[in-house]
Amino acid sequence: SAVTGTLRGVDPALAERYTSKGSSFKCFDGSKSMPHKRINDNYCDCIDGSDEPGSSACWNGRFYCRNRGYEPKVVNSSMVDDGICDCCDGTDEQPGKCMDTCLEAGAAARAELKARTAAAVAGARVRDGYIKRAKIARAEWDAHLKRVDMKHAEQKKKADAAKAKKEAVEAAEKQEREVREAREKVEREEREKAQKEAEAAKQLEESKLSKVEPQDSDSVTSVASSGADQAGAVDTQNLADEVAAASKAANEVAQQQQQEQAAGQAQELDPDEEAKQRLAQWVHSSDEPPVEGAGEGAEEATTAGGDESAAPEAQDDDVEYVGEEDGEEILIHPNEPAPSWWSKGKAWVLSKLQRAPSSSPPEDAETAARTAIKAAFTKEQNKLTELEREKQELERKLGLDLGPEGAFMPLIDRCIEANVDKYTYSVCPFKDAHQKDGGAQTKLGGWSGWESNGSVMSFTNGQGCWNGPARSITVTVVCGQDEALMNVLEPNRCEYIATMTTPAACTPAVLSALQGDITRGEQDVLDHTEL
Amino acid sequence: MTSRNAPTPTSAPGYDQSLGLLMNDVVELNSKSLFNFEPLRQKQEGDPEGLWEETFRSHKDSKPKGPEAISLDIAFPAARHVYGLPQHASDFSLKATVGNNISSEPFRLFNLDVFEYETSSPFGLYGSIPLLVAHNAKATVGAFWLNAAEMWIDVDKSARGTQTQWIAESGIVDLFILLGPTPTQVSEQYAALTGTTALPQLFSLGYHQCRWNYRDEADVADVNAGFDANDIPYDVIWLDIEYTNGKRYFTWDAAHFPTPEAMQHNLRDHGRKLVAIIDPHIKKDPAYYVQTEGEKRGCFVKDKDGQKDFDGWCWPGSSFYFDAMSPDARQWWAEQFALTKWQGSTPDLYLWNDMNEPSVFNGPEVTMPKDAIHFGGWENRDVHNIYGMLVHRATAEGLTARGKAAFGSDGDRPFVLSRAFFAGSQRYGAIWTGDNAATWDHLRVSVPMLLSISLAGLPFCGADVGGFFGNPDAELAVRWWQLGAYTPFFRGHGHLDTKRREPWLFGEPHTSRTRAAIRRRYALLPYLYTLFRQANLHGLPIMRSLWYEFPHEEAGFAIDDSFMLGPAILVAPIMEAGAQSRSLYLPGGSKWYDGITGEVMAGRGGEAQVAVDMDSIPTWLRGGSILPLQERPRRSSAAMQGDPFTLVVALDATSQAVGELYLDDGKSFAFQRGVFAHRVLTFTDSVLANAPYVEAAGKAYNPGNEVERIVVLGLPRGGKWQVHLQGAEARRLEAEPGPLTLRPGLPASALVVRKPGLQITGSWSLKFSSSVS
């Protein structure tokens, strides 16, 4: 209307309030009424600022600029007539002060919007693929988990059986030890007693030498020791019997095991087997290359992701595989063929064994058998642990919130990197984030979940800062044609933020919002031409 | 020296004889016969250890002149309270350091960079002013010993008043007794000796946003935009040491600040400024032009043998120290600030001198060895406490020269913040209280520290809002902003390791409270700027103790948890966590109005208990005052230049009030040739009059700002008031009851004259009359 056309700073949606019939204008909060001439008279009459939409008189006023050719804007009254152009149409300042730059600003914004929309459309197509892959992956993980569950149940039985045998051996060994210790105790006591008697005799002799005739010291000793012998004899015999029984049992177990195992295996362990056992005490792993376990799932996921970035990652593994801060066990990358580390480890252990002077007497068959039983247990237990880990990993993946329709699944085994100054930042969604500086790397955090309605990935509990908190990073996820990490900043000490583009965030809602903006932008241009 | 039996000076002119005081009741010199000095001597066999050489930890002081100390005693027999001797993190009324059951070191004056300083300590901090002020209900006197060597002062309180003993490590006795007898006369007498405050640029009285460090140009732009987005005013953003190329001052880190000029232009286009840090240590690097220039020209402090340049560690590692004692070195230093010299600098760039005690990381007590040699052969021992001020001076002179080169003879007033200070620093710029911490203790101690510095003639001072070390919680941060808004220098700052704390980062409702506090500061700018002009003319403090304004009220002598901002506003900051009320003292004999609601404080002064919440800091307007305000919120002081004024008239019990307003371009030295407006506003016999300030009438400055509102508190109730403009253009003005402040929910405690159509710099008078009388 004509009135709003002349009334500066009025939001068209509120225009009627200023033009209502009647003799007076009423503050929006109803606190006061006044003649219309007090509207925009550069004096604040309404405590809510409503009488001065077009001046800076009120402390809390809102100035509306139409910005034809671009989008409307509401600025604080503090910015009206302050000599600085805040609206692209320049209406917040006195005429002649500012140029109308809305068409240019609008054109730039529309071009940017178009580019963003194009990227979003492309991203949305990629996202459709992500979703399909997510469904397949999920089904595979489910199936895989079932297989692992079955294997796990079987392995549990095996491990339990091996454990029972091992415990029998340990019981036998315990008894043997007790017998041995008892015997040693008796022997020690005998020795001490003899020694005491010898000393007593010596003293006696010395005193006799000075006073009386010497007595036969041997007879004193022999009397004393024969008494001890008699007292200990029964116990020793009992223990010896027990040891024999245990030994027999152990032999039986060993024989049984040997039968169970591939026939014809030599009683003595071959050096490789022994090395494996020794290695098993150092490193926690199965005795086989872990090709069928966790590796399978990971491989599937990687392949499904159709993603090449996994390849360079594998090269890092020699560095990566020792758990760095938390003292975790060694992790073995699923894609890495086991023989490389296995043969290295074996060679190392063997060399140690060869170099070590063999001070202990050669093991008898029984000892070897027992060692074998224990080794068998370790082996079965390791297999079980490996399966448990595999199971946990699958369960973790299945439990992850991979976004609407699981669209973020393809990011599960990826790391997105950005170079900022001398650092490389690496964000591995659902896993962890690092800051790398040459060879050194600092953990910024482990996956802790989504924040802000699923638009921010949060990684917490990274490496502690000197005199500060544990590092953390929050990554805002936005729609983009492909994955990229940007705007990595550390606004607070050790609290990092970043933005990541990914097609996974190109949801229909994002697309339709962009389309809406484009439509509005087109309308803006029309408005401006109408002017 | 005068003995107790032959008291010093004759009676001072203007002395209030009606008080019936005798001079020897006020100050006595050498009444304890402690005046003593070490005569210069030759080194001899068998001299006691320490006479010619001292060791401190791994440091050795060669003491080439041997012992040189001087001691004297000054007593104030009628005064139980003495003040001054900044800088110490302790009570405003100085505690006794000797006496029964007192185990305290003397107050120490020795400029030091103290890491995480403690409160309630007589230990020396970053600045030193050897001025002591004694006060009782009848008279105020001062003692000023102009000596820049390390000094120790013992304070002994007894029934016979206060005795003090002063010992300086070297130098001469250059002692001035300031006879007052009023507090303002002591200020004027001290200013006559050391100078008055340089009139600062208006922008520097706004809010300053600092941090160690704003990371890069994008960060600066974001913070700048953040203030606008949150509708919070500010004038200056600051860059700490990280903006440089490897702590080489006068250079920029090219990776993070590749286009410093464009960055400054962006700030300028928003009406804002940039302050960058420049410290007096110069990185030892033969590829660094400032180092090679300074070395070639002989501008660095020498080591104890006076031959080699003294080499000490500071931020850049091994460094030389600019010898501010040398006139030629100061000239060289000043030249560095020329726009043609300092690449990347623009006229919107101002300065910050830190570490100028000087701080030497590997020196004794983190400062320069006392036997280092300055210009003229002076040992640092003799000039230690003045060094920082001379750095401050050289920088300010550099900016003044830059301004004249850029803008002609009216130039551009410098703005330089310094950490170290000495008697006279007020002539060069602002100082702050150094590296405080985000604790309630440090918030509390900031008030006595600033009162003490202000009393010692250095009114442009402030404490880091929020606390430099550590992270304030939202409550502490808001309380600090609320207090900071009423301190002369108002800057938020934080350490590199702290969380970001720009005023909006604590979220609501904290942001709104902080916004309100900072906006309040901006509304007060015309009043504050006028106070600075009075400081500039007469050496008066801006932040004042209660006794400074109410010298006869003994109940106020020890109060240092509230203060006066100029003569008209009493500020009682909240400095306790979870406070729901606070007690305070409102000097009697005055009428007090709540600073926000305008309601009269019940009773006639004395102890009061007031309820408080998180929203406001208790302030009272003193009856009898007229305050000029600019109440429209803006993004910066520059954006307020054309805004209209509000006059708040707070009547006293006899319905009178007086105030003044000083206005100039806020920027140049044109005021020195009379281009300013100085007005006096009076309300007597129901007439509000605006007239030239007689003492210093200006000429030709009439910016044309209007008065949009006149708010009168304390008119007799009951009648309907009419207001008429008197004179040739007589007319009736619109006036109706309304609130003191434009905020919802406030009572109509005032008579508000609406749009009187008058200019703030015009001469006019308004007659107030009541229809019912």
Short mmCIF file of N, CA and C in Angstrom, two decimals, chain A residues 297-352:
data_model
loop_
_atom_site.label_atom_id
_atom_site.label_comp_id
_atom_site.label_asym_id
_atom_site.label_seq_id
_atom_site.Cartn_x
_atom_site.Cartn_y
_atom_site.Cartn_z
N GLY A 297 34.91 -59.39 6.41
CA GLY A 297 33.91 -58.31 6.50
C GLY A 297 34.48 -57.00 6.02
N ALA A 298 35.68 -56.74 6.48
CA ALA A 298 36.29 -55.47 6.12
C ALA A 298 36.49 -55.38 4.63
N GLU A 299 36.94 -56.52 4.08
CA GLU A 299 37.19 -56.53 2.65
C GLU A 299 35.91 -56.27 1.88
N GLU A 300 34.88 -56.92 2.35
CA GLU A 300 33.59 -56.74 1.68
C GLU A 300 33.18 -55.28 1.71
N ALA A 301 33.32 -54.72 2.92
CA ALA A 301 32.89 -53.34 3.07
C ALA A 301 33.69 -52.43 2.16
N THR A 302 34.99 -52.68 2.12
CA THR A 302 35.84 -51.84 1.30
C THR A 302 35.46 -51.97 -0.16
N THR A 303 35.31 -53.21 -0.58
CA THR A 303 34.95 -53.43 -1.97
C THR A 303 33.60 -52.77 -2.27
N ALA A 304 32.69 -53.00 -1.35
CA ALA A 304 31.35 -52.45 -1.57
C ALA A 304 31.42 -50.94 -1.68
N GLY A 305 32.32 -50.34 -0.92
CA GLY A 305 32.45 -48.89 -0.95
C GLY A 305 33.03 -48.40 -2.26
N GLY A 306 33.59 -49.30 -3.04
CA GLY A 306 34.18 -48.93 -4.33
C GLY A 306 35.18 -47.81 -4.16
N ASP A 307 36.00 -47.96 -3.15
CA ASP A 307 36.72 -46.77 -2.69
C ASP A 307 38.20 -47.07 -2.75
N GLU A 308 38.92 -46.19 -3.39
CA GLU A 308 40.34 -46.47 -3.58
C GLU A 308 41.19 -46.00 -2.42
N SER A 309 40.59 -45.21 -1.57
CA SER A 309 41.41 -44.62 -0.51
C SER A 309 41.87 -45.66 0.50
N ALA A 310 41.23 -46.81 0.48
CA ALA A 310 41.64 -47.84 1.43
C ALA A 310 43.03 -48.37 1.11
N ALA A 311 43.38 -48.32 -0.15
CA ALA A 311 44.66 -48.92 -0.56
C ALA A 311 45.87 -48.24 0.09
N PRO A 312 46.01 -46.94 -0.03
CA PRO A 312 47.18 -46.32 0.61
C PRO A 312 47.18 -46.52 2.11
N GLU A 313 45.98 -46.66 2.66
CA GLU A 313 45.88 -46.84 4.09
C GLU A 313 46.63 -48.07 4.57
N ALA A 314 46.48 -49.14 3.75
CA ALA A 314 47.08 -50.40 4.17
C ALA A 314 48.58 -50.26 4.35
N GLN A 315 49.15 -49.37 3.57
CA GLN A 315 50.61 -49.21 3.67
C GLN A 315 51.02 -48.65 5.03
N ASP A 316 50.10 -47.98 5.63
CA ASP A 316 50.42 -47.39 6.93
C ASP A 316 50.48 -48.41 8.04
N ASP A 317 50.02 -49.61 7.70
CA ASP A 317 49.73 -50.50 8.81
C ASP A 317 50.91 -50.90 9.66
N ASP A 318 52.07 -50.93 9.05
CA ASP A 318 53.24 -51.27 9.87
C ASP A 318 53.38 -50.28 11.02
N VAL A 319 53.03 -49.03 10.76
CA VAL A 319 53.10 -48.02 11.80
C VAL A 319 51.89 -48.16 12.72
N GLU A 320 50.77 -48.41 12.06
CA GLU A 320 49.49 -48.32 12.76
C GLU A 320 49.27 -49.48 13.72
N TYR A 321 49.88 -50.64 13.45
CA TYR A 321 49.32 -51.81 14.11
C TYR A 321 49.67 -51.94 15.58
N VAL A 322 50.61 -51.19 16.05
CA VAL A 322 50.83 -51.21 17.50
C VAL A 322 49.92 -50.16 18.12
N GLY A 323 49.03 -50.65 18.99
CA GLY A 323 48.09 -49.72 19.65
C GLY A 323 48.89 -48.62 20.33
N GLU A 324 48.66 -47.37 19.98
CA GLU A 324 49.65 -46.35 20.32
C GLU A 324 49.60 -45.86 21.75
N GLU A 325 48.40 -45.45 22.23
CA GLU A 325 48.40 -44.85 23.56
C GLU A 325 47.82 -45.77 24.60
N ASP A 326 46.82 -46.50 24.16
CA ASP A 326 46.05 -47.20 25.17
C ASP A 326 46.65 -48.56 25.51
N GLY A 327 47.75 -48.88 24.90
CA GLY A 327 48.37 -50.15 25.21
C GLY A 327 47.52 -51.33 24.75
N GLU A 328 46.72 -51.13 23.76
CA GLU A 328 45.93 -52.23 23.21
C GLU A 328 46.82 -53.29 22.62
N GLU A 329 46.24 -54.47 22.40
CA GLU A 329 47.03 -55.51 21.77
C GLU A 329 47.28 -55.14 20.32
N ILE A 330 48.15 -55.93 19.77
CA ILE A 330 48.48 -55.67 18.37
C ILE A 330 47.26 -55.93 17.49
N LEU A 331 47.03 -55.04 16.60
CA LEU A 331 45.93 -55.22 15.66
C LEU A 331 46.54 -55.67 14.33
N ILE A 332 45.85 -56.58 13.71
CA ILE A 332 46.36 -57.03 12.43
C ILE A 332 45.42 -56.59 11.35
N HIS A 333 45.97 -55.91 10.40
CA HIS A 333 45.07 -55.44 9.36
C HIS A 333 44.55 -56.62 8.56
N PRO A 334 43.26 -56.66 8.37
CA PRO A 334 42.66 -57.81 7.71
C PRO A 334 43.17 -58.03 6.30
N ASN A 335 43.53 -56.99 5.62
CA ASN A 335 43.95 -57.16 4.23
C ASN A 335 45.40 -57.59 4.09
N GLU A 336 46.12 -57.46 5.16
CA GLU A 336 47.56 -57.75 5.08
C GLU A 336 47.75 -59.25 5.13
N PRO A 337 48.45 -59.82 4.15
CA PRO A 337 48.66 -61.27 4.23
C PRO A 337 49.48 -61.60 5.47
N ALA A 338 48.98 -62.58 6.20
CA ALA A 338 49.59 -62.89 7.47
C ALA A 338 51.03 -63.33 7.39
N PRO A 339 51.42 -64.15 6.40
CA PRO A 339 52.78 -64.71 6.41
C PRO A 339 53.86 -63.67 6.62
N SER A 340 53.63 -62.47 6.14
CA SER A 340 54.72 -61.50 6.26
C SER A 340 55.09 -61.26 7.72
N TRP A 341 54.10 -60.97 8.55
CA TRP A 341 54.45 -60.75 9.94
C TRP A 341 54.72 -62.05 10.64
N TRP A 342 54.00 -63.09 10.21
CA TRP A 342 54.16 -64.36 10.89
C TRP A 342 55.57 -64.89 10.69
N SER A 343 56.00 -64.84 9.45
CA SER A 343 57.34 -65.40 9.22
C SER A 343 58.41 -64.53 9.87
N LYS A 344 58.15 -63.23 9.89
CA LYS A 344 59.11 -62.36 10.58
C LYS A 344 59.20 -62.74 12.06
N GLY A 345 58.03 -62.86 12.65
CA GLY A 345 57.98 -63.20 14.08
C GLY A 345 58.62 -64.53 14.35
N LYS A 346 58.33 -65.47 13.47
CA LYS A 346 58.86 -66.80 13.66
C LYS A 346 60.39 -66.76 13.58
N ALA A 347 60.85 -66.12 12.57
CA ALA A 347 62.30 -66.03 12.38
C ALA A 347 62.95 -65.42 13.61
N TRP A 348 62.27 -64.42 14.14
CA TRP A 348 62.84 -63.74 15.30
C TRP A 348 62.89 -64.68 16.50
N VAL A 349 61.78 -65.37 16.71
CA VAL A 349 61.75 -66.28 17.86
C VAL A 349 62.77 -67.39 17.70
N LEU A 350 62.83 -67.92 16.45
CA LEU A 350 63.78 -69.00 16.21
C LEU A 350 65.20 -68.55 16.46
N SER A 351 65.49 -67.38 15.99
CA SER A 351 66.85 -66.90 16.19
C SER A 351 67.16 -66.76 17.67
N LYS A 352 66.17 -66.32 18.40
CA LYS A 352 66.35 -66.22 19.85
C LYS A 352 66.63 -67.61 20.43
#
